Short mmCIF file of C-alpha atoms and ligand atoms in Angstrom, two decimals:
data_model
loop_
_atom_site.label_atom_id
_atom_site.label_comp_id
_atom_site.label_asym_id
_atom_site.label_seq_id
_atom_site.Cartn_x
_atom_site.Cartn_y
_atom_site.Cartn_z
CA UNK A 11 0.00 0.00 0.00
CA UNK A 12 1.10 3.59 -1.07
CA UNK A 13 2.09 6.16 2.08
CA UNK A 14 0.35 8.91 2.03
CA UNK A 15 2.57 12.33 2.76
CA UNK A 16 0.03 13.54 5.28
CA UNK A 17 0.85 17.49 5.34
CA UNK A 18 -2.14 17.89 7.48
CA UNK A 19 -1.06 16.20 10.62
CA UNK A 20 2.54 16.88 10.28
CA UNK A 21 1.79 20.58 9.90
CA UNK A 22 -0.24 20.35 13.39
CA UNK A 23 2.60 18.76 14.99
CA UNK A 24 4.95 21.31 13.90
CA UNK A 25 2.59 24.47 15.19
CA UNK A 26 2.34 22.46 18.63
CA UNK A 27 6.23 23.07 18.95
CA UNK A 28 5.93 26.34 17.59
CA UNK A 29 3.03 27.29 19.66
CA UNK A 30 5.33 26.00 23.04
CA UNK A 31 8.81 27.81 21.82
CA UNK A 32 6.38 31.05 21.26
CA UNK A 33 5.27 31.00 24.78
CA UNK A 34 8.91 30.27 26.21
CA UNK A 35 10.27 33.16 24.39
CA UNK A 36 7.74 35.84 24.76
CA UNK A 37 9.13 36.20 28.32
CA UNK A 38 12.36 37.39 26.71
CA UNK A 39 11.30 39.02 23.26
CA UNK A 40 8.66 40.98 25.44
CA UNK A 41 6.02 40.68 22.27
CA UNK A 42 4.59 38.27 20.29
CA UNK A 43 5.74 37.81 16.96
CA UNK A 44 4.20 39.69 14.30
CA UNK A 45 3.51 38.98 10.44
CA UNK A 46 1.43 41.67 8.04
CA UNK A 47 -0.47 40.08 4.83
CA UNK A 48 -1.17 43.00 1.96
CA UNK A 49 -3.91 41.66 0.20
CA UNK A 50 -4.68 44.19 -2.70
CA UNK A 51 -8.31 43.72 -4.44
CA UNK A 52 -11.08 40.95 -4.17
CA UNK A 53 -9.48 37.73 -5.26
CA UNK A 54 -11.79 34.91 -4.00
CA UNK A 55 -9.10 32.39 -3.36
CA UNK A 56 -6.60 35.27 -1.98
CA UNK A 57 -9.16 35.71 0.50
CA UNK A 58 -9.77 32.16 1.45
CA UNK A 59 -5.92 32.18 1.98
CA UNK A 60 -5.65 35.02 3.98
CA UNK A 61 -8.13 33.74 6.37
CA UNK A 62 -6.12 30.50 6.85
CA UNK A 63 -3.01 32.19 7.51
CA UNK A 64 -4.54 34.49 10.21
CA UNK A 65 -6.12 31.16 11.51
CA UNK A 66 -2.82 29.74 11.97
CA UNK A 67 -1.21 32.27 13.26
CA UNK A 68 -3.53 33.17 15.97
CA UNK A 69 -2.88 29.32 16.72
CA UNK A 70 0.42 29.59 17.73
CA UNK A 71 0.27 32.91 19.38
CA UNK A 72 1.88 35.06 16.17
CA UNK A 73 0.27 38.61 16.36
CA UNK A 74 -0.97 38.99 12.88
CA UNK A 75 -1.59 42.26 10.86
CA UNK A 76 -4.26 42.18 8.03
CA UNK A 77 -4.14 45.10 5.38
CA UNK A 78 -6.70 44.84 2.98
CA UNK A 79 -6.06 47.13 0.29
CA UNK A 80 -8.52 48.34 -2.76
CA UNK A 81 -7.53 47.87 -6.23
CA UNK A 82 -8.04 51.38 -6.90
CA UNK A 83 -5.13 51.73 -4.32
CA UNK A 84 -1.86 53.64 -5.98
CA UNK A 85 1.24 51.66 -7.02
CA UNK A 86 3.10 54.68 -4.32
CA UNK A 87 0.22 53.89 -1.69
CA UNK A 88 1.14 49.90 -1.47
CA UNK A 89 5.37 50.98 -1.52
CA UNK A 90 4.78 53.39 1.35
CA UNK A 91 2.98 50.75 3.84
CA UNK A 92 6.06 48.05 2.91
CA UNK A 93 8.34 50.94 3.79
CA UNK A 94 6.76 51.91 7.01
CA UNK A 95 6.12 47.70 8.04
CA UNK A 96 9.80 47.60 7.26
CA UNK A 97 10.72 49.81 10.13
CA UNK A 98 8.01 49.01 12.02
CA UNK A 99 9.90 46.96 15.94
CA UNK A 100 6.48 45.14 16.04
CA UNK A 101 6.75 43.21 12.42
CA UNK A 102 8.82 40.43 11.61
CA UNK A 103 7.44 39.52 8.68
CA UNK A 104 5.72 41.04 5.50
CA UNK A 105 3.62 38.81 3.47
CA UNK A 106 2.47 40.32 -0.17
CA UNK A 107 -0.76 38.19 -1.06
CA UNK A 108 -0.32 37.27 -4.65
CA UNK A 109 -1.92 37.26 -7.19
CA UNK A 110 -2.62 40.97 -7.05
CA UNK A 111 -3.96 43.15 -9.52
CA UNK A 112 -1.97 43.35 -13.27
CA UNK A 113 -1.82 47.23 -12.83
CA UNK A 114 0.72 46.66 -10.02
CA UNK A 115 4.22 46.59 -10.14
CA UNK A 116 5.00 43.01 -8.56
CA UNK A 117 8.28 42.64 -8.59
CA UNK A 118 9.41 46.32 -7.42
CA UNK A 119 7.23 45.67 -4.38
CA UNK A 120 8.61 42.48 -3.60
CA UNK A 121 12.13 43.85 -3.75
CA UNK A 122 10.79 46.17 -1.90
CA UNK A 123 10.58 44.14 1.06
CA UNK A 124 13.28 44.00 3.57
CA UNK A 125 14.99 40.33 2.88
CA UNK A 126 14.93 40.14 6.91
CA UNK A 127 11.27 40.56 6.57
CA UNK A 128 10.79 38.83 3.72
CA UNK A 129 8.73 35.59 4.78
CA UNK A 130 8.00 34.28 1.66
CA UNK A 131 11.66 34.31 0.55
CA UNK A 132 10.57 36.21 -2.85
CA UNK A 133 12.94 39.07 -2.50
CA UNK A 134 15.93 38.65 -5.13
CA UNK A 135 18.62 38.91 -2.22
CA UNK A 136 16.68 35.62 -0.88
CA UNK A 137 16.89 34.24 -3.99
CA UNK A 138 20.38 35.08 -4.92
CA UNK A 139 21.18 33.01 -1.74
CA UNK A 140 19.22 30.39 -2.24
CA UNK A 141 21.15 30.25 -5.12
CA UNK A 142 24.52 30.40 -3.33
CA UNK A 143 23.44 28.12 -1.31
CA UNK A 144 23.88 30.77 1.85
CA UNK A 145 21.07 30.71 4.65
CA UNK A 146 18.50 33.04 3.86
CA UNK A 147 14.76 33.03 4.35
CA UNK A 148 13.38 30.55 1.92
CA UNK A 149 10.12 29.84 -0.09
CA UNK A 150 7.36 28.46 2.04
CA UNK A 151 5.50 26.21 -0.42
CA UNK A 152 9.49 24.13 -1.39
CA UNK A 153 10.86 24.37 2.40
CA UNK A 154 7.18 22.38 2.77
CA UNK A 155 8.13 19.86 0.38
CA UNK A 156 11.17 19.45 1.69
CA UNK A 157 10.37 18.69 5.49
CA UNK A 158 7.43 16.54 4.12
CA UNK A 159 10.02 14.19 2.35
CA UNK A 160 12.26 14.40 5.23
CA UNK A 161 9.64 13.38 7.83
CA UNK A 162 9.52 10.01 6.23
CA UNK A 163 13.03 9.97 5.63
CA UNK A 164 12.47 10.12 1.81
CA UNK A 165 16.23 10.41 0.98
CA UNK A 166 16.86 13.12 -1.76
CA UNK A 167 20.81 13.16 -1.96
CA UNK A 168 21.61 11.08 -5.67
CA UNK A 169 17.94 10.75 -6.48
CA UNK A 170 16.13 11.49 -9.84
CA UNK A 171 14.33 14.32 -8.80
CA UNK A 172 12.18 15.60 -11.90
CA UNK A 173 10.09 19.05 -10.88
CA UNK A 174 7.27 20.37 -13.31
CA UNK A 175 7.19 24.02 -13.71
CA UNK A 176 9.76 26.71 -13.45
CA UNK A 177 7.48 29.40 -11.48
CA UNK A 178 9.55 31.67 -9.45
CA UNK A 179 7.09 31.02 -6.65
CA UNK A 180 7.44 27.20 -7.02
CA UNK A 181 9.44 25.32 -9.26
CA UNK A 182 12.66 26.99 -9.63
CA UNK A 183 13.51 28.03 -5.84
CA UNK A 184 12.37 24.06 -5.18
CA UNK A 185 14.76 22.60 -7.92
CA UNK A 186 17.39 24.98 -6.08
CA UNK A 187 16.85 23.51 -2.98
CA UNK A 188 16.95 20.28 -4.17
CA UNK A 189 19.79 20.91 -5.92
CA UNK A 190 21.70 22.05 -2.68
CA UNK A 191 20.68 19.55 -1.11
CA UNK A 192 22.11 16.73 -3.57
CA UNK A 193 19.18 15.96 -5.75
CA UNK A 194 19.75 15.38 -9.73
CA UNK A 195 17.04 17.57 -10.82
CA UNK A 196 15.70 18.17 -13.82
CA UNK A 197 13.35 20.97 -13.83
CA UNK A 198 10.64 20.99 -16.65
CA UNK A 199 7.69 23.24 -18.43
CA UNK A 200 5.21 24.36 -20.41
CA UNK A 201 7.73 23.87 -23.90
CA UNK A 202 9.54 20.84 -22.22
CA UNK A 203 9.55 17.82 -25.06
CA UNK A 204 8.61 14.06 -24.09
CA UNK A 205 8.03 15.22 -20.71
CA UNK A 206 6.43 11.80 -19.91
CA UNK A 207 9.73 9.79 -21.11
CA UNK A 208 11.41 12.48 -18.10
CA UNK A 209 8.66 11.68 -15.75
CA UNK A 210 8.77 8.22 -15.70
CA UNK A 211 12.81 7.86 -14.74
CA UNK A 212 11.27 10.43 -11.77
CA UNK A 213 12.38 8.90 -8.56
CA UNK A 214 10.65 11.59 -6.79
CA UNK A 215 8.18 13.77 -9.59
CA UNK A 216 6.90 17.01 -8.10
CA UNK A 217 4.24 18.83 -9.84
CA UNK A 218 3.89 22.35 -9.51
CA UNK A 219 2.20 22.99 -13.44
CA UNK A 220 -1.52 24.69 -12.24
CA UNK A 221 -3.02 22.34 -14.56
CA UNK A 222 -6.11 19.82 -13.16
CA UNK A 223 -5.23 16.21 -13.68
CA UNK A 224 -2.29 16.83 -16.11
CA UNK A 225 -0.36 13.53 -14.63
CA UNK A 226 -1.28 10.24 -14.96
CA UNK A 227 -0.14 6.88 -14.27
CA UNK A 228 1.42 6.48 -17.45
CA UNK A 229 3.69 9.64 -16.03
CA UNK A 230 5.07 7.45 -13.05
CA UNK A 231 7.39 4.27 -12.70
CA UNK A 232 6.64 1.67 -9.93
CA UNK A 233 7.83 3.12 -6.91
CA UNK A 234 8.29 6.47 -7.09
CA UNK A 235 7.32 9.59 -4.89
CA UNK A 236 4.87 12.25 -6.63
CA UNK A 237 4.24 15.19 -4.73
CA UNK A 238 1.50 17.30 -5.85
CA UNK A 239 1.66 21.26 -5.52
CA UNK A 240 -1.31 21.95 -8.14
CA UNK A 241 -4.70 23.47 -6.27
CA UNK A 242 -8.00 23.63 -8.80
CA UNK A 243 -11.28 24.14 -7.89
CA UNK A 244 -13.53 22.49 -10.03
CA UNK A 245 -17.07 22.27 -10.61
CA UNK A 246 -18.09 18.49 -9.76
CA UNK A 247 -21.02 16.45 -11.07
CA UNK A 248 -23.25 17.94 -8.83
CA UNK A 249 -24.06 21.24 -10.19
CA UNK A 250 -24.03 22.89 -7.62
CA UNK A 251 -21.08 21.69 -5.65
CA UNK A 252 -17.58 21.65 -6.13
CA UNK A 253 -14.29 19.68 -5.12
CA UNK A 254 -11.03 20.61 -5.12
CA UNK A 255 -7.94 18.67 -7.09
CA UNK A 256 -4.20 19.18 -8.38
CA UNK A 257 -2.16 18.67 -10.92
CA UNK A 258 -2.02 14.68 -10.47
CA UNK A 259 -4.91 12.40 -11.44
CA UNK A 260 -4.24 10.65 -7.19
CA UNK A 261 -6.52 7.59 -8.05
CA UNK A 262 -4.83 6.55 -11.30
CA UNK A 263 -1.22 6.94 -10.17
CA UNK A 264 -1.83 5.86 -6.02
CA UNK A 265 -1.66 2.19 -7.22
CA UNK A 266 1.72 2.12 -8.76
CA UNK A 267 3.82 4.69 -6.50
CA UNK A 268 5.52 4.42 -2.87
CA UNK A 269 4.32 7.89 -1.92
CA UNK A 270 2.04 10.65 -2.60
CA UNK A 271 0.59 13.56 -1.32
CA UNK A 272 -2.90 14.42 -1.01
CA UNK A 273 -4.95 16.91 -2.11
CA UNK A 274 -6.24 18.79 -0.09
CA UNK A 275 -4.12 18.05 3.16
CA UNK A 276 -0.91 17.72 1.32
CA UNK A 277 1.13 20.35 0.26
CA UNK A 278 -0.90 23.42 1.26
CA UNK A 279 -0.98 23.38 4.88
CA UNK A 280 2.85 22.35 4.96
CA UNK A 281 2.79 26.08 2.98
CA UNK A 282 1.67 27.80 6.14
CA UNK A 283 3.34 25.73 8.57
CA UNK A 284 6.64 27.28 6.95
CA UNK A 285 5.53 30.81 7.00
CA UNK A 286 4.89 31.07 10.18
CA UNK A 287 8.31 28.99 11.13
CA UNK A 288 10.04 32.05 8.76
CA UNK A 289 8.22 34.89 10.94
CA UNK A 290 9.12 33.00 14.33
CA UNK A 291 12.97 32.94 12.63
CA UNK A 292 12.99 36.32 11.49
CA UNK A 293 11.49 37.23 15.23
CA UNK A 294 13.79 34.85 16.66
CA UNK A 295 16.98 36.85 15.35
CA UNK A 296 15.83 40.48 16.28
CA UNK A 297 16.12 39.27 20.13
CA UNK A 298 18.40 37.26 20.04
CA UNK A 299 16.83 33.78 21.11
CA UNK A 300 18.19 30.17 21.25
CA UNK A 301 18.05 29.18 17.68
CA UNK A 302 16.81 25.82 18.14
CA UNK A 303 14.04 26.48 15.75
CA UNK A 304 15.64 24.05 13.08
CA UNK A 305 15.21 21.39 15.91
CA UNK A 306 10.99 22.03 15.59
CA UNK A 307 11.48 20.71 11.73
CA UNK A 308 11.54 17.52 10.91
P1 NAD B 430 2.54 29.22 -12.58
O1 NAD B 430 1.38 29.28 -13.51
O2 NAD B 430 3.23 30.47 -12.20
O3 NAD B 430 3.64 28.25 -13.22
C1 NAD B 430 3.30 27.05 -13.82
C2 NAD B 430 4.53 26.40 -14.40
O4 NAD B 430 4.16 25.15 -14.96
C3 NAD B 430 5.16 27.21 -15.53
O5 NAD B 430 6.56 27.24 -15.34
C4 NAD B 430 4.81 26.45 -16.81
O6 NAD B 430 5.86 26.48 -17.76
C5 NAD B 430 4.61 25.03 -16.29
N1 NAD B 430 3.59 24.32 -17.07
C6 NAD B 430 2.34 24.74 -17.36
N2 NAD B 430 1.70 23.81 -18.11
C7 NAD B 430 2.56 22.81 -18.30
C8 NAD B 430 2.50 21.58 -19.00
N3 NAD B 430 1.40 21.21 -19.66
N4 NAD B 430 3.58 20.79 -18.99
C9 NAD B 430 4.71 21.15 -18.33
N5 NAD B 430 4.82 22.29 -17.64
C10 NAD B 430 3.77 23.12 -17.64
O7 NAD B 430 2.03 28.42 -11.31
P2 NAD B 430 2.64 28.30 -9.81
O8 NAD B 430 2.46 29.57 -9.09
O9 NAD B 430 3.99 27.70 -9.86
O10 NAD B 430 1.62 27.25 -9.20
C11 NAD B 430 1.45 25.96 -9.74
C12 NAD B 430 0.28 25.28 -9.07
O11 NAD B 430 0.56 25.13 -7.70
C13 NAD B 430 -1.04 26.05 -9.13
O12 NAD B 430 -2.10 25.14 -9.23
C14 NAD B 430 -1.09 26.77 -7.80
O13 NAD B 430 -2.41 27.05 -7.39
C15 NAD B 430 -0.46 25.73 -6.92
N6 NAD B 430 0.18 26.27 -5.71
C16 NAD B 430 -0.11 25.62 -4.57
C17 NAD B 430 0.50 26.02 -3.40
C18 NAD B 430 0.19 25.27 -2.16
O14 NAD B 430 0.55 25.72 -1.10
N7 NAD B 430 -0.46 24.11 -2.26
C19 NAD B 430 1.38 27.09 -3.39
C20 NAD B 430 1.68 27.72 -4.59
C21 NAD B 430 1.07 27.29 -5.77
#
């Protein structure tokens, strides 16, 4: 029988021990630690995320900061509040809710960011580490992956790691990673030929395309790990209802792999878990604490 890579429970586990090294610390810190969201406009699923990530963080005792902007906002309006949350003693962390509206300039409020701040490891100066391989804040949704595998002690030094999609949210910090940490990657995409022929000599296959159902078993060798970032919404064949899916058609390919993740409870709430690990870090260094946080991972 197939293990399934249950991000659910081992995202729980991890906010228990971040929930107790919160409440330890506070004594010293003298605050809570703090994370603001910018969400800019009325994106359904932004909002649906936003809500989870204030759930969480209220969880484990972060102090969180909601700033709901309009989309008739000004590009100078939404660079002013990352300046003043990037001086502001009470916020470790500044999250920018994307997508946000095409009129915005994405990037040049992302760099915006202070890296210190910068929980979802966007910022190019994260990036150029990650790429150095230097310790830096990283990505939340691949430092998810990444304890995921290594809670079952999926090894990933010398394996055939092949990741689909080159996003710069996704895919390419997660082939970095993976990269550092001794994985032969292969990272694919959208103009990638015989992708399948790639797949299958996959020991691990990670699927971050945004396209419902795109892999199938015929994508998969016996045996091999397929994590599944992909999120869709669909309508199902009730009219009026709907069900959620990724990237990875689960029932065709559970049979023939050793691993999977599912979806929902897979990769998403491992997402969270590591944002609010990067605020606690980014807290953690203002004041100085014990930096046992890495001892909370897996
Ligand atoms: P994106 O659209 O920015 O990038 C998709 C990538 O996949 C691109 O590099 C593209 O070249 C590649 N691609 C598209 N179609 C392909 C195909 N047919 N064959 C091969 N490659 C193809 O998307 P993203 O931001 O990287 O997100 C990908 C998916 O992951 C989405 O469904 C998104 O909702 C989901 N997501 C989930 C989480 C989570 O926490 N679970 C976090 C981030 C993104």
């Amino acid at each position: 029988m197939s293990l399934k890579l249950d991000g659910k429970k081992l995202s729980l586990e991890i906010e228990e021990r971040l929930k107790n090294y919160i409440s330890i610390h506070k004594k010293i810190a003298k605050r809570a630690p703090g994370l603001a969201v910018i969400r800019i406009g009325e994106d359904q699923a932004s909002g649906v995320y936003v809500n989870n990530k204030e759930k969480a963080c209220s969880r484990v005792g972060i102090k969180s900061f909601i700033f709901h902007l309009k989309d008739n906002v000004e590009q100078k309006e939404v660079e002013k509040l990352i300046n003043n949350l990037n001086f502001d003693r009470d916020i470790d962390g500044i999250l920018l809710q994307l997508p946000i509206p095409k009129k915005f300039d994405e990037e040049r409020l992302i760099s915006l960011i202070n890296p210190s701040k910068d929980v979802d490891g966007l910022n190019e100066i994260n990036m150029g580490k990650l790429v150095k391989n230097e310790p830096a804040m990283r990505s939340c949704t691949p430092a998810g992956i990444i304890n995921l595998l290594r809670s079952q002690n999926i090894t990933i030094e010398g394996k055939k790691i092949v990741v689909i999609g080159r996003s710069l949210l996704v895919g390419k910090p997660l082939s970095l990673m993976l990269l550092n940490l001794n994985g032969t990657v292969t990272m694919t995409h959208s103009k990638t030929i015989n992708l399948n022929k790639l797949c299958k000599e996959a020991d691990i296959l990670i699927v971050a395309a945004g396209k419902p159902n795109l892999v199938d078993s015929s994508f998969v060798k016996e045996g091999t790990v397929i994590i599944d970032v992909g999120i869709h919404r669909l309508k199902s064949s009730d009219k009026d209802k709907t069900r959620l899916c990724g990237d990875v058609l689960l029932e065709d390919v559970i049979p023939k792999v050793f691993a999977y993740t599912p979806v929902p409870g897979g990769v998403g709430p491992m997402t969270v878990t590591m944002l609010l690990v990067n605020t606690i870090f980014s807290w953690q260094k203002q004041f100085g604490l014990s930096s046992s946080l890495n001892d909370l991972l897996p």
